[in-house]
Coordinates of C-alpha atoms and ligand atoms in Angstrom, one line a residue:
Chain I
X223 CA -53.3 13.9 135.4
X224 CA -49.6 13.3 133.8
X225 CA -47.6 16.0 132.3
X226 CA -46.9 16.3 128.9
X227 CA -43.9 18.8 129.1
X228 CA -41.9 19.2 132.0
X229 CA -38.9 21.6 132.3
X230 CA -36.8 21.8 135.3
X231 CA -34.2 24.8 135.5
X232 CA -33.4 25.1 132.1
X233 CA -30.1 27.2 131.3
X234 CA -28.8 28.2 128.3
X235 CA -25.9 30.8 127.7
X236 CA -25.2 32.2 123.9
X237 CA -21.6 33.3 123.2
X238 CA -20.7 33.3 127.1
X239 CA -22.5 36.1 127.9
X240 CA -26.0 36.1 127.0
X241 CA -28.3 34.3 129.3
X242 CA -31.2 33.4 127.4
X243 CA -32.4 30.6 129.9
X244 CA -31.6 31.4 133.4
X245 CA -33.4 28.6 135.3
X246 CA -36.8 28.0 133.8
X247 CA -39.1 25.5 135.2
X248 CA -42.7 24.6 134.1
X249 CA -45.0 21.6 133.6
X250 CA -47.8 21.4 131.0
X251 CA -50.6 18.9 131.5
X252 CA -51.6 16.5 128.8
X253 CA -54.2 17.8 126.7
X254 CA -54.2 21.3 127.4
X255 CA -52.6 24.8 125.9
X256 CA -49.6 26.4 127.8
X257 CA -48.7 29.9 127.1
X258 CA -45.3 31.2 127.5
X259 CA -45.8 34.9 127.5
X260 CA -43.0 37.7 127.3
X261 CA -41.4 40.3 125.4
X262 CA -38.8 39.8 122.5
X263 CA -35.6 38.5 123.7
X264 CA -37.1 36.9 126.8
X265 CA -36.0 33.5 126.1
X266 CA -39.1 32.1 124.6
X267 CA -37.7 30.8 121.5
X268 CA -34.7 29.3 123.3
X269 CA -37.1 27.3 125.6
X270 CA -38.8 25.9 122.6
X271 CA -35.7 24.9 120.8
X272 CA -34.6 23.2 123.8
X273 CA -37.9 21.2 124.1
X274 CA -38.0 20.2 120.6
X275 CA -34.3 19.1 120.8
X276 CA -32.7 21.5 118.4
X277 CA -30.4 22.8 120.9
X278 CA -29.2 21.3 124.1
X279 CA -29.5 23.2 127.3
X280 CA -26.4 23.9 129.5
X281 CA -27.9 22.8 132.4
X282 CA -31.2 21.2 133.8
X283 CA -33.6 18.9 132.0
X284 CA -36.6 18.5 130.2
X285 CA -39.0 15.8 129.1
X286 CA -41.7 15.5 126.4
X287 CA -44.2 12.5 127.3
X288 CA -41.8 11.3 129.7
X289 CA -39.0 11.2 127.3
X290 CA -35.5 13.2 127.9
X291 CA -34.7 15.7 125.3
X292 CA -31.2 15.3 125.2
X293 CA -31.0 11.5 126.0
X294 CA -34.0 10.4 123.8
X295 CA -33.9 13.2 121.3
X296 CA -35.1 10.8 118.6
X297 CA -38.0 9.5 120.3
X298 CA -39.0 13.0 121.4
X299 CA -38.8 14.1 117.5
X300 CA -41.1 11.3 116.7
X301 CA -43.8 12.8 119.1
X302 CA -43.7 16.4 118.5
X303 CA -44.6 19.0 115.8
X304 CA -42.9 22.3 115.7
X305 CA -44.2 25.6 113.7
X306 CA -41.3 27.9 114.3
X307 CA -41.3 31.7 114.9
X308 CA -40.2 32.6 111.1
X309 CA -42.3 29.8 109.2
X310 CA -39.1 27.8 108.0
X311 CA -40.9 26.5 104.8
X312 CA -39.4 25.9 101.6
X313 CA -40.1 28.6 99.0
X314 CA -39.3 26.5 95.9
X315 CA -42.0 23.9 96.9
X316 CA -45.6 24.0 96.4
X317 CA -47.8 24.0 99.7
X318 CA -48.6 20.3 98.9
X319 CA -45.0 19.2 98.5
X320 CA -43.9 21.1 101.7
X321 CA -46.2 19.2 103.8
X322 CA -45.7 16.1 101.8
X323 CA -42.0 16.4 102.5
X324 CA -42.3 16.8 106.1
X325 CA -44.6 13.7 106.4
X326 CA -42.1 11.5 104.3
X327 CA -39.1 13.0 106.9
X328 CA -41.6 12.1 109.6
X329 CA -41.4 8.4 108.3
X330 CA -45.1 8.1 106.9
X331 CA -45.8 5.8 103.9
X332 CA -45.7 7.6 100.5
X333 CA -49.7 7.2 100.0
X334 CA -50.3 8.1 103.9
X335 CA -48.1 11.3 103.2
X336 CA -50.2 12.0 100.0
X337 CA -53.5 11.8 101.6
X338 CA -52.5 13.9 105.0
X339 CA -51.1 16.5 102.5
X340 CA -54.6 16.9 100.7
X341 CA -56.6 16.8 104.1
X342 CA -54.5 19.5 105.6
X343 CA -54.5 21.9 102.9
X344 CA -58.4 21.5 102.9
X345 CA -58.6 21.9 106.6
X346 CA -56.4 24.9 106.6
X347 CA -58.1 26.8 103.7
X348 CA -55.1 26.1 101.4
X349 CA -56.9 23.8 98.9
X350 CA -56.8 26.3 96.1
X351 CA -53.3 27.4 96.6
X352 CA -52.0 23.8 97.3
X353 CA -50.3 23.6 93.9
X354 CA -48.5 26.9 93.9
X355 CA -45.1 27.4 95.4
X356 CA -44.7 29.3 98.8
X357 CA -43.2 32.0 96.9
X358 CA -46.7 33.3 96.0
X359 CA -48.0 32.8 99.6
X360 CA -48.9 35.8 101.8
X361 CA -47.8 35.7 105.3
X362 CA -50.7 34.3 106.9
X363 CA -51.0 31.5 104.4
X364 CA -47.0 30.6 105.3
X365 CA -48.0 30.6 108.9
X366 CA -51.1 28.1 108.3
X367 CA -49.2 26.1 105.9
X368 CA -46.3 25.8 108.7
X369 CA -48.8 24.8 111.2
X370 CA -50.3 22.3 108.6
X371 CA -46.9 20.9 108.0
X372 CA -46.2 20.8 111.7
X373 CA -49.6 18.8 112.2
X374 CA -48.9 16.0 109.1
X375 CA -47.7 13.0 111.5
X376 CA -50.3 13.6 114.1
X377 CA -48.0 14.8 116.9
X378 CA -49.3 14.3 120.4
X379 CA -47.3 17.6 121.5
X380 CA -47.5 20.9 119.5
X381 CA -44.9 23.5 119.7
X382 CA -46.0 26.9 118.4
X383 CA -43.5 29.6 118.5
X384 CA -45.2 33.1 118.2
X385 CA -47.8 31.7 115.7
X386 CA -49.5 35.0 115.0
X387 CA -46.9 37.7 115.2
X388 CA -46.8 40.2 112.3
X389 CA -50.1 38.8 111.0
X390 CA -53.0 41.1 110.3
X391 CA -56.2 40.7 112.6
X392 CA -58.1 38.4 110.2
X393 CA -55.4 35.9 109.7
X394 CA -54.8 36.0 113.5
X395 CA -58.4 35.0 114.3
X396 CA -58.4 32.4 111.4
X397 CA -55.3 30.8 113.0
X398 CA -56.6 31.0 116.6
X399 CA -59.9 29.1 115.6
X400 CA -57.4 26.5 113.8
X401 CA -55.5 26.2 117.1
X402 CA -58.8 25.9 119.5
X403 CA -59.9 23.0 116.8
X404 CA -56.4 21.1 117.5
X405 CA -57.0 21.3 121.2
X406 CA -60.3 19.7 120.9
X407 CA -58.9 17.1 119.5
X408 CA -56.6 16.4 122.3
X409 CA -53.2 17.7 121.3
X410 CA -51.1 19.4 123.9
X411 CA -49.8 22.8 122.8
X412 CA -47.2 24.9 123.8
X413 CA -47.3 28.5 122.5
X414 CA -45.2 31.5 122.8
X415 CA -46.7 34.7 122.4
X416 CA -46.1 38.6 123.1
X417 CA -49.9 39.0 123.1
X418 CA -51.9 39.1 126.6
X419 CA -54.9 38.7 124.5
X420 CA -53.6 35.4 122.6
X421 CA -52.6 33.9 125.8
X422 CA -55.8 34.8 127.5
X423 CA -57.9 33.5 124.4
X424 CA -55.9 30.1 123.7
X425 CA -54.0 29.1 127.1
X426 CA -55.3 27.1 130.0
X427 CA -52.1 28.1 132.0
X428 CA -49.5 30.8 131.2
X429 CA -46.0 31.6 132.2
X430 CA -44.6 35.0 132.0
X431 CA -40.9 35.1 131.2
X432 CA -38.6 38.0 131.3
X433 CA -34.8 37.8 131.0
X434 CA -34.8 33.9 131.0
X435 CA -36.9 33.7 134.2
X436 CA -40.4 32.8 134.8
X437 CA -41.8 35.7 136.7
X438 CA -45.4 34.7 137.1
X439 CA -47.4 31.6 136.4
X440 CA -51.0 30.8 136.4
X441 CA -54.3 30.9 134.8
X442 CA -54.9 33.9 132.4
X443 CA -58.0 34.8 134.6
X444 CA -55.4 35.0 137.8
X445 CA -53.1 37.2 135.7
X446 CA -55.6 39.5 134.5
X447 CA -57.4 39.8 137.9
X448 CA -54.0 41.0 139.2
X449 CA -54.2 43.7 136.8
X450 CA -57.9 44.6 137.0
X451 CA -60.0 43.7 134.0
X452 CA -59.6 46.9 131.8
X453 CA -57.3 49.9 131.6
X454 CA -58.3 53.2 131.6
X455 CA -56.0 55.6 129.6
X456 CA -56.3 59.4 129.9
X457 CA -54.5 62.0 127.8
X458 CA -54.1 65.6 129.2
X459 CA -52.6 68.9 127.7
X460 CA -49.6 69.0 129.7
X461 CA -47.6 67.2 132.4
X462 CA -48.8 69.2 135.5
X463 CA -52.3 68.9 134.5
X464 CA -51.5 64.9 134.1
X465 CA -50.1 65.1 137.6
X466 CA -53.3 66.7 139.0
X467 CA -55.7 64.3 137.1
X468 CA -53.7 61.5 138.5
X469 CA -54.4 62.6 142.0
X470 CA -57.8 63.0 141.1
X471 CA -58.4 59.6 140.0
X472 CA -56.0 58.0 142.4
X473 CA -59.2 56.0 144.1
X474 CA -60.9 55.1 141.0
X475 CA -58.7 52.2 139.7
X476 CA -57.6 49.1 141.3
X477 CA -54.1 50.8 141.5
X478 CA -52.6 54.3 141.6
X479 CA -52.4 55.6 138.2
X480 CA -49.2 55.6 136.5
X481 CA -47.9 58.7 134.8
X482 CA -46.1 59.2 131.3
X483 CA -45.7 62.4 130.3
X484 CA -49.0 64.0 129.3
X485 CA -50.9 60.6 129.8
X486 CA -51.8 58.6 132.9
X487 CA -53.1 54.9 133.0
X488 CA -55.0 53.0 135.6
X489 CA -56.2 49.6 135.9
X490 CA -59.9 49.3 136.8
X491 CA -62.5 46.6 137.7
X492 CA -65.6 47.8 136.0
X493 CA -64.7 49.6 133.0
X494 CA -67.8 51.6 132.1
X495 CA -68.8 52.4 135.8
X496 CA -65.2 53.7 136.4
X497 CA -65.1 55.5 133.5
X498 CA -68.2 57.5 134.2
X499 CA -66.9 58.0 137.8
X500 CA -63.7 59.3 136.4
X501 CA -65.3 62.0 134.1
X502 CA -67.4 63.1 136.6
X503 CA -64.5 63.7 139.1
X504 CA -62.5 65.3 136.4
X505 CA -65.2 67.5 135.3
X506 CA -66.1 68.6 138.9
X507 CA -62.3 69.8 139.3
X508 CA -62.4 71.3 135.8
X509 CA -59.7 69.1 134.2
X510 CA -60.6 68.1 130.6
X511 CA -58.9 65.4 129.1
X512 CA -57.5 65.3 125.4
X513 CA -58.1 61.8 125.0
X514 CA -60.0 58.9 127.0
X515 CA -59.9 55.6 126.2
X516 CA -60.9 52.2 127.7
X517 CA -58.8 49.2 126.5
X518 CA -57.8 45.7 127.3
X519 CA -54.7 45.3 129.4
X520 CA -51.8 44.0 127.1
X521 CA -48.3 42.3 128.0
X522 CA -47.1 45.8 129.0
X523 CA -49.6 46.2 131.6
X524 CA -48.9 42.7 133.1
X525 CA -45.2 43.6 133.3
X526 CA -45.9 46.9 134.6
X527 CA -48.0 45.2 137.4
X528 CA -45.4 42.4 138.1
X529 CA -42.3 44.2 137.8
X530 CA -43.1 47.8 138.2
X531 CA -41.3 48.3 134.7
X532 CA -42.5 48.3 131.2
X533 CA -41.1 45.8 128.7
X534 CA -38.1 46.6 127.0
X535 CA -39.6 46.3 123.5
X536 CA -37.4 45.7 120.4
X537 CA -38.5 47.9 117.5
X538 CA -38.7 45.3 115.0
X539 CA -41.2 42.9 116.6
X540 CA -41.2 40.5 113.7
X541 CA -37.8 40.6 112.5
X542 CA -35.6 37.6 111.8
X543 CA -32.7 39.0 112.9
X544 CA -33.8 39.7 116.4
X545 CA -32.9 36.1 117.1
X546 CA -29.2 36.6 115.8
X547 CA -28.0 37.6 119.1
X548 CA -26.4 40.8 118.3
X549 CA -28.6 42.7 120.3
X550 CA -27.3 42.8 123.8
X551 CA -29.8 43.5 126.6
X552 CA -29.6 47.2 127.6
X553 CA -30.5 48.4 131.0
X554 CA -34.3 48.6 131.9
X555 CA -35.8 51.8 130.4
X556 CA -38.4 52.1 133.2
X557 CA -41.2 54.4 132.3
X558 CA -40.6 54.7 128.7
X559 CA -43.3 54.7 126.4
X560 CA -42.8 51.7 124.3
X561 CA -46.4 51.1 123.3
X562 CA -46.1 47.4 123.7
X563 CA -47.5 44.8 121.2
X564 CA -51.0 45.6 120.2
Chain W
X1350 CA -64.8 22.6 110.6
X1351 CA -63.6 21.9 114.0
X1352 CA -66.0 18.9 114.6
X1353 CA -65.1 17.0 111.5
X1354 CA -61.4 17.6 112.0
X1355 CA -61.7 16.4 115.4
X1356 CA -63.4 13.0 114.7
X1357 CA -60.4 12.1 112.1
X1358 CA -57.8 13.2 114.4
X1359 CA -58.9 10.9 117.0
X1360 CA -60.1 7.8 114.7
X1361 CA -57.1 7.7 112.6
X1362 CA -54.3 8.1 115.4
X1363 CA -52.9 4.7 114.9
X1364 CA -51.2 5.9 111.3
X1365 CA -49.1 8.3 113.2
X1366 CA -45.5 8.5 112.8
X1367 CA -43.7 5.5 113.5
X1368 CA -40.6 5.9 115.8
X1369 CA -37.2 5.1 114.3
X1370 CA -37.3 1.6 115.9
X1371 CA -40.4 0.4 114.6
X1372 CA -40.1 -1.1 111.2
X1373 CA -37.4 -0.7 109.0
X1374 CA -33.9 -0.1 109.8
X1375 CA -31.7 2.9 110.8
X1376 CA -29.9 2.3 107.6
X1377 CA -33.2 1.9 105.8
X1378 CA -34.5 5.2 107.0
X1379 CA -31.4 6.9 106.4
X1380 CA -31.6 6.2 102.6
X1381 CA -35.2 6.8 102.5
X1382 CA -34.7 10.3 104.2
X1383 CA -31.9 11.0 101.8
X1384 CA -34.0 10.2 98.9
X1385 CA -36.9 12.5 100.4
X1386 CA -34.3 15.4 100.6
X1387 CA -32.8 14.8 97.1
X1388 CA -36.1 14.9 95.6
X1389 CA -37.1 18.0 97.4
X1390 CA -33.7 19.7 96.1
X1391 CA -34.1 18.7 92.5
X1392 CA -37.7 20.0 92.5
X1393 CA -36.4 23.5 93.9
X1394 CA -33.7 23.4 91.2
X1395 CA -36.2 23.1 88.5
X1396 CA -38.1 26.2 89.7
X1397 CA -35.0 28.5 90.0
X1398 CA -34.3 30.2 86.8
X1399 CA -30.5 30.5 87.6
X1400 CA -30.5 26.8 87.6
X1401 CA -30.9 26.5 83.9
X1402 CA -28.5 29.3 83.1
X1403 CA -25.6 27.9 85.4
X1404 CA -26.2 24.2 84.8
X1405 CA -26.5 24.5 80.8
X1406 CA -26.1 27.9 79.3
X1407 CA -23.0 28.8 81.1
X1408 CA -20.9 25.5 79.9
X1409 CA -22.4 25.8 76.3
X1410 CA -21.0 29.4 76.3
X1411 CA -17.8 27.9 77.3
X1412 CA -17.7 25.0 74.6
X1413 CA -18.5 27.8 72.0
X1414 CA -16.0 30.4 73.2
X1415 CA -13.1 27.8 73.4
X1416 CA -14.3 26.1 70.2
X1417 CA -14.8 29.3 67.9
X1418 CA -13.0 32.0 69.8
X1419 CA -9.7 31.2 71.3
X1420 CA -9.6 27.6 69.8
X1421 CA -8.0 28.5 66.5
X1422 CA -5.0 29.9 68.3
X1423 CA -4.3 27.1 70.5
X1424 CA -2.6 24.0 69.1
X1425 CA -3.5 20.7 70.8
X1426 CA -0.4 18.5 71.7
X1427 CA -0.3 15.4 69.5
X1428 CA -1.8 17.7 66.7
X1429 CA -5.5 16.3 66.9
X1430 CA -8.4 18.7 66.7
X1431 CA -8.3 21.3 69.2
X1432 CA -12.2 20.5 70.2
X1433 CA -11.4 16.9 71.3
X1434 CA -8.6 18.2 73.6
X1435 CA -11.1 20.8 74.9
X1436 CA -14.0 18.6 75.9
X1437 CA -12.1 17.0 78.8
X1438 CA -11.6 20.4 80.5
X1439 CA -15.2 21.5 79.7
X1440 CA -16.5 18.6 81.5
X1441 CA -14.3 19.0 84.7
X1442 CA -14.8 22.9 84.7
X1443 CA -18.3 22.7 84.3
X1444 CA -18.9 20.3 87.3
X1445 CA -16.4 22.0 89.4
X1446 CA -18.2 25.6 88.9
X1447 CA -21.4 23.6 89.4
X1448 CA -20.4 22.2 92.7
X1449 CA -20.6 25.9 94.1
X1450 CA -24.3 25.3 94.1
X1451 CA -24.0 22.8 96.9
X1452 CA -22.5 25.5 99.1
X1453 CA -25.2 28.2 98.1
X1454 CA -27.7 25.6 98.6
X1455 CA -27.0 24.6 102.0
X1456 CA -26.0 28.2 103.0
X1457 CA -29.7 29.1 101.8
X1458 CA -31.4 26.5 103.5
X1459 CA -29.5 27.6 106.6
X1460 CA -30.2 31.0 106.4
X1461 CA -34.1 30.3 106.2
X1462 CA -34.0 28.0 109.3
X1463 CA -34.7 24.8 107.1
X1464 CA -32.0 23.0 108.6
X1465 CA -33.4 24.0 111.9
X1466 CA -36.6 22.8 111.2
X1467 CA -35.2 19.5 109.9
X1468 CA -33.5 19.1 113.0
X1469 CA -36.8 18.8 115.1
X1470 CA -37.7 15.9 112.6
X1471 CA -37.1 12.3 113.2
X1472 CA -35.3 12.0 110.1
X1473 CA -31.5 10.7 109.9
X1474 CA -28.9 13.8 110.3
X1475 CA -27.0 12.5 107.4
X1476 CA -29.7 12.9 104.9
X1477 CA -29.5 16.6 105.1
X1478 CA -26.0 16.6 103.5
X1479 CA -26.2 13.4 101.6
X1480 CA -29.3 14.6 99.9
X1481 CA -28.1 18.0 98.9
X1482 CA -24.8 16.2 97.3
X1483 CA -27.0 13.5 95.8
X1484 CA -29.2 16.1 94.2
X1485 CA -26.3 18.1 92.9
X1486 CA -25.0 14.6 91.4
X1487 CA -28.2 14.1 89.5
X1488 CA -27.8 17.7 88.3
X1489 CA -24.2 17.0 87.1
X1490 CA -25.4 14.0 85.1
X1491 CA -27.9 16.2 83.3
X1492 CA -25.0 18.8 82.8
X1493 CA -22.5 16.4 81.5
X1494 CA -25.3 14.7 79.1
X1495 CA -25.9 18.3 77.6
X1496 CA -22.5 19.2 77.3
X1497 CA -21.6 15.9 75.3
X1498 CA -24.6 16.8 73.0
X1499 CA -23.1 20.2 72.3
X1500 CA -19.6 18.9 72.0
X1501 CA -21.0 16.5 69.4
X1502 CA -22.7 19.1 67.5
X1503 CA -19.5 21.5 67.2
X1504 CA -17.2 18.4 66.0
X1505 CA -15.9 16.6 69.2
X1506 CA -15.7 12.8 68.4
X1507 CA -14.8 10.0 70.9
X1508 CA -11.1 9.0 70.3
X1509 CA -10.7 5.8 72.6
X1510 CA -14.2 4.0 72.3
X1511 CA -17.6 4.3 74.0
X1512 CA -16.7 2.1 77.2
X1513 CA -13.5 4.2 77.9
X1514 CA -15.6 7.6 77.3
X1515 CA -18.4 6.6 79.7
X1516 CA -15.7 5.8 82.1
X1517 CA -14.4 9.1 81.7
X1518 CA -17.8 10.7 82.6
X1519 CA -18.0 8.7 85.7
X1520 CA -14.6 9.7 86.8
X1521 CA -16.0 13.5 86.3
X1522 CA -19.3 12.5 88.3
X1523 CA -17.4 11.0 90.9
X1524 CA -14.9 14.2 91.0
X1525 CA -18.0 16.4 91.2
X1526 CA -19.5 14.6 94.0
X1527 CA -16.3 14.7 96.1
X1528 CA -16.0 18.5 95.3
X1529 CA -19.6 18.9 96.6
X1530 CA -18.7 17.7 99.9
X1531 CA -16.0 20.1 100.2
X1532 CA -18.3 22.9 98.9
X1533 CA -20.8 21.8 101.7
X1534 CA -18.2 22.5 104.1
X1535 CA -18.0 26.4 102.7
X1536 CA -21.8 26.6 102.8
X1537 CA -22.2 25.5 106.2
X1538 CA -19.5 28.0 107.4
X1539 CA -20.6 30.9 105.6
X1540 CA -23.2 33.6 107.1
X1541 CA -25.0 33.7 104.0
X1542 CA -25.6 32.2 100.6
X1543 CA -24.3 35.3 98.9
X1544 CA -21.1 35.0 100.9
X1545 CA -20.7 31.2 100.1
X1546 CA -20.5 32.2 96.6
X1547 CA -18.1 34.6 97.0
X1548 CA -15.9 32.1 99.4
X1549 CA -16.3 29.4 97.0
X1550 CA -15.0 31.4 93.8
X1551 CA -11.3 32.0 94.8
X1552 CA -11.1 28.5 95.6
X1553 CA -11.8 27.3 92.6
X1554 CA -10.7 29.8 90.0
X1555 CA -7.1 28.8 90.4
X1556 CA -7.7 25.1 90.4
X1557 CA -9.9 25.3 87.3
X1558 CA -7.6 27.8 85.1
X1559 CA -4.2 26.9 86.5
X1560 CA -4.7 23.4 84.9
X1561 CA -4.6 21.8 81.6
X1562 CA -8.3 22.4 81.0
X1563 CA -8.0 24.6 78.0
X1564 CA -4.4 24.8 77.2
X1565 CA -1.3 22.8 77.2
X1566 CA 0.9 23.3 80.3
X1567 CA 4.1 23.4 78.6
X1568 CA 3.5 27.3 77.8
X1569 CA 3.4 27.9 81.6
X1570 CA 6.3 28.7 83.9
X1571 CA 7.8 25.8 85.3
X1572 CA 6.4 26.0 89.0
X1573 CA 3.0 26.6 87.5
X1574 CA 3.3 23.6 85.4
X1575 CA 4.2 21.3 88.4
X1576 CA 1.1 22.8 90.2
X1577 CA -1.2 22.4 87.3
X1578 CA -0.5 18.9 86.8
X1579 CA -0.5 17.8 90.4
X1580 CA -3.5 19.5 91.8
X1581 CA -6.8 17.9 91.8
X1582 CA -8.6 19.5 89.1
X1583 CA -5.5 19.2 86.9
X1584 CA -4.9 15.4 87.7
X1585 CA -8.8 14.8 86.7
X1586 CA -8.6 16.6 83.5
X1587 CA -5.4 14.7 82.6
X1588 CA -7.1 11.4 83.6
X1589 CA -10.5 12.3 81.6
X1590 CA -8.6 13.4 78.5
X1591 CA -6.5 10.1 78.4
X1592 CA -9.8 8.2 78.6
X1593 CA -11.6 10.3 75.9
X1594 CA -8.7 10.8 73.4
X1595 CA -6.8 7.5 73.8
X1596 CA -3.1 7.1 75.2
X1597 CA -1.8 5.7 78.7
X1598 CA -4.6 5.9 81.3
X1599 CA -3.6 3.4 83.9
X1600 CA -1.2 6.0 85.9
X1601 CA -3.6 9.0 85.5
X1602 CA -6.9 7.4 86.5
X1603 CA -5.2 5.9 89.5
X1604 CA -4.0 9.2 90.7
X1605 CA -7.5 10.8 89.8
X1606 CA -9.1 8.2 91.8
X1607 CA -6.7 8.7 94.7
X1608 CA -7.5 12.4 94.6
X1609 CA -11.5 11.7 94.7
X1610 CA -10.7 9.3 97.6
X1611 CA -8.8 11.7 99.4
X1612 CA -11.3 14.7 98.9
X1613 CA -14.2 12.4 100.0
X1614 CA -12.1 11.0 103.4
X1615 CA -11.5 14.5 104.4
X1616 CA -14.5 16.4 103.5
X1617 CA -17.2 14.3 104.2
X1618 CA -16.3 14.2 108.0
X1619 CA -15.7 17.9 108.0
X1620 CA -18.9 18.6 106.3
X1621 CA -20.9 16.4 108.8
X1622 CA -18.8 18.0 112.0
X1623 CA -19.8 21.6 110.5
X1624 CA -23.1 20.6 110.2
X1625 CA -23.5 19.4 113.7
X1626 CA -22.2 22.8 114.8
X1627 CA -23.9 25.1 112.7
X1628 CA -27.4 23.6 112.1
Ligands
ADP2891 N1 -28.0 31.6 118.9 C1 -28.0 32.6 119.4 N2 -26.8 33.0 119.6 C2 -26.8 34.3 120.7 N3 -27.6 34.9 121.2 C3 -28.8 34.2 121.0 C4 -29.3 33.2 120.1 N4 -30.5 32.9 120.3 C5 -31.0 33.8 121.2 N5 -30.0 34.6 121.7 C6 -30.2 35.7 122.7 O1 -31.1 35.0 123.7 C7 -32.1 35.9 124.3 C8 -33.2 35.1 124.1 O2 -33.7 34.8 122.7 P1 -34.9 34.4 122.4 O3 -35.1 33.0 123.0 O4 -34.8 34.2 120.6 O5 -36.0 35.2 122.7 P2 -37.6 35.5 122.3 O6 -37.9 34.4 121.5 O7 -38.3 35.5 123.8 O8 -37.6 36.8 121.8 C9 -31.9 37.0 123.4 O9 -31.3 37.9 124.0 C10 -31.4 36.6 122.1 O10 -30.6 37.8 121.5
MG2892 MG1 -38.7 34.2 119.7

């Protein structure tokens, strides 16, 4: 099978010091979904900007459908669609006008662009809102419109930069279904995300990025297998009880529990069975937990498993200023409770 | 939903985007893209309330202010009615301040990530700037038309025939177009649209007011007179006035055209360079 996207040792430094990409390589097979998974500031957007010809890499090379993103930028642009992280739409135009404009700038004939605008509004559930200006759209509607506009010229390769960050659960689910529909139609998709759940649901393969490096690559199943399918999180009344509970539960999970203040977490294979065993063990030792939760693993857990550190999560996940480069990287706050994007 | 979507996706793939090489020339596409961006900017203007205000209400207020409040105290050289003297100044002042919107519009597009999105499209690079300045030119045609009407209502009469008057408006519009490219540079250099506006104002203020726009320069100190009649806004006003009111035109018009050409030669490449760097 041929590769729709190839990145080889991409490097990009901003302002002489921020190494946004520090030798990133990966390849995406045609007709598949590839997920770039990483925390804020990992370099995901920069990778997308290089692949979509917006910025030139300092070193390394990248090809889209065999065309070099620097030497044949014009050709690449006519093959791709991009829905950026912050839904770059024109607020003063209606939904229909936005799609039409992108269609015309993709050199579709006027009548084709008009027809496509109508079709896409329909398909993304925006038919009723199509003739309102974007000022009146909700966040979820903007993302859908941005995606619709990215599809106007039927791109063979689609780039989606954090398509669901900042959306509520329902809008996120809607968008996931729409993306799945596209892939059924044969489009190659590169998607970036901070959510393990999103990568797991949509991507055939995932690369985990951190500090401009790919630190792991494989199928989502493979990544999750390394983690254990479920995470058991137990809260105790005080740190010494937490330490005791961690000792008691040492053999229950696939890895030893991690302790963070009064709470401990451990990856487990078989959620309910492990939970029962854990409760039984705690009970026999007279330890009563204050909270007891089974949850899906998050990006944070992937990082913990891969690097032994938690992600350095920025406070404002969906804040556009996060891309302005003003935030330098601080030292790793190992063991800090960052919550992780959920 | 997914099944129908899938079939359309596959069966109509052939109508996909043509690459810049199939059909049409590069220049043809550049023109088409410029028109698309122009269209988009004009639509956006009609949906911003400030557009109406800055484009029409402000110039109208200036006409009324100078015609009825200050005008009585100012003696036009040559003894004609002050309103005839005034209108050339109003035309040039209005389009000069209007060209700030080129800076603000581009700064906004930059800030909102639209210029970035345009960069990933197979459109002509130059269309973003050409479309913006063309939209501002269209807007200025509209503004100049309104001011002519208001001027007529308050007593302004053409002194040198309709062809010369039309020529004067063409000169005003050419100057406005050249100024737009200058302000494009400011818009692309500013961190945001508010700053673009603040940066543009001090550039424009001395040019518009230290000029023969509203008062004859002979009451100004000598050094200021020299500045007022040689700086671009002053030169354009003198030429416009000559075309509208009569008098020797060849010298002033040639000077004005040289200024317009000079501004374009400097600012078009400068703006394009700044666009490459920022967007
Ligand atoms: N234009 C820029 N100027 C300066 N620094 C930047 C710029 N774009 C990104 N960065 C920095 O590069 C790093 C990677 O950013 P980005 O690719 O946006 O990460 P992600 O999309 O994974 O959150 C961050 O430290 C960010 O601050
Ligand atoms: Mg990003």
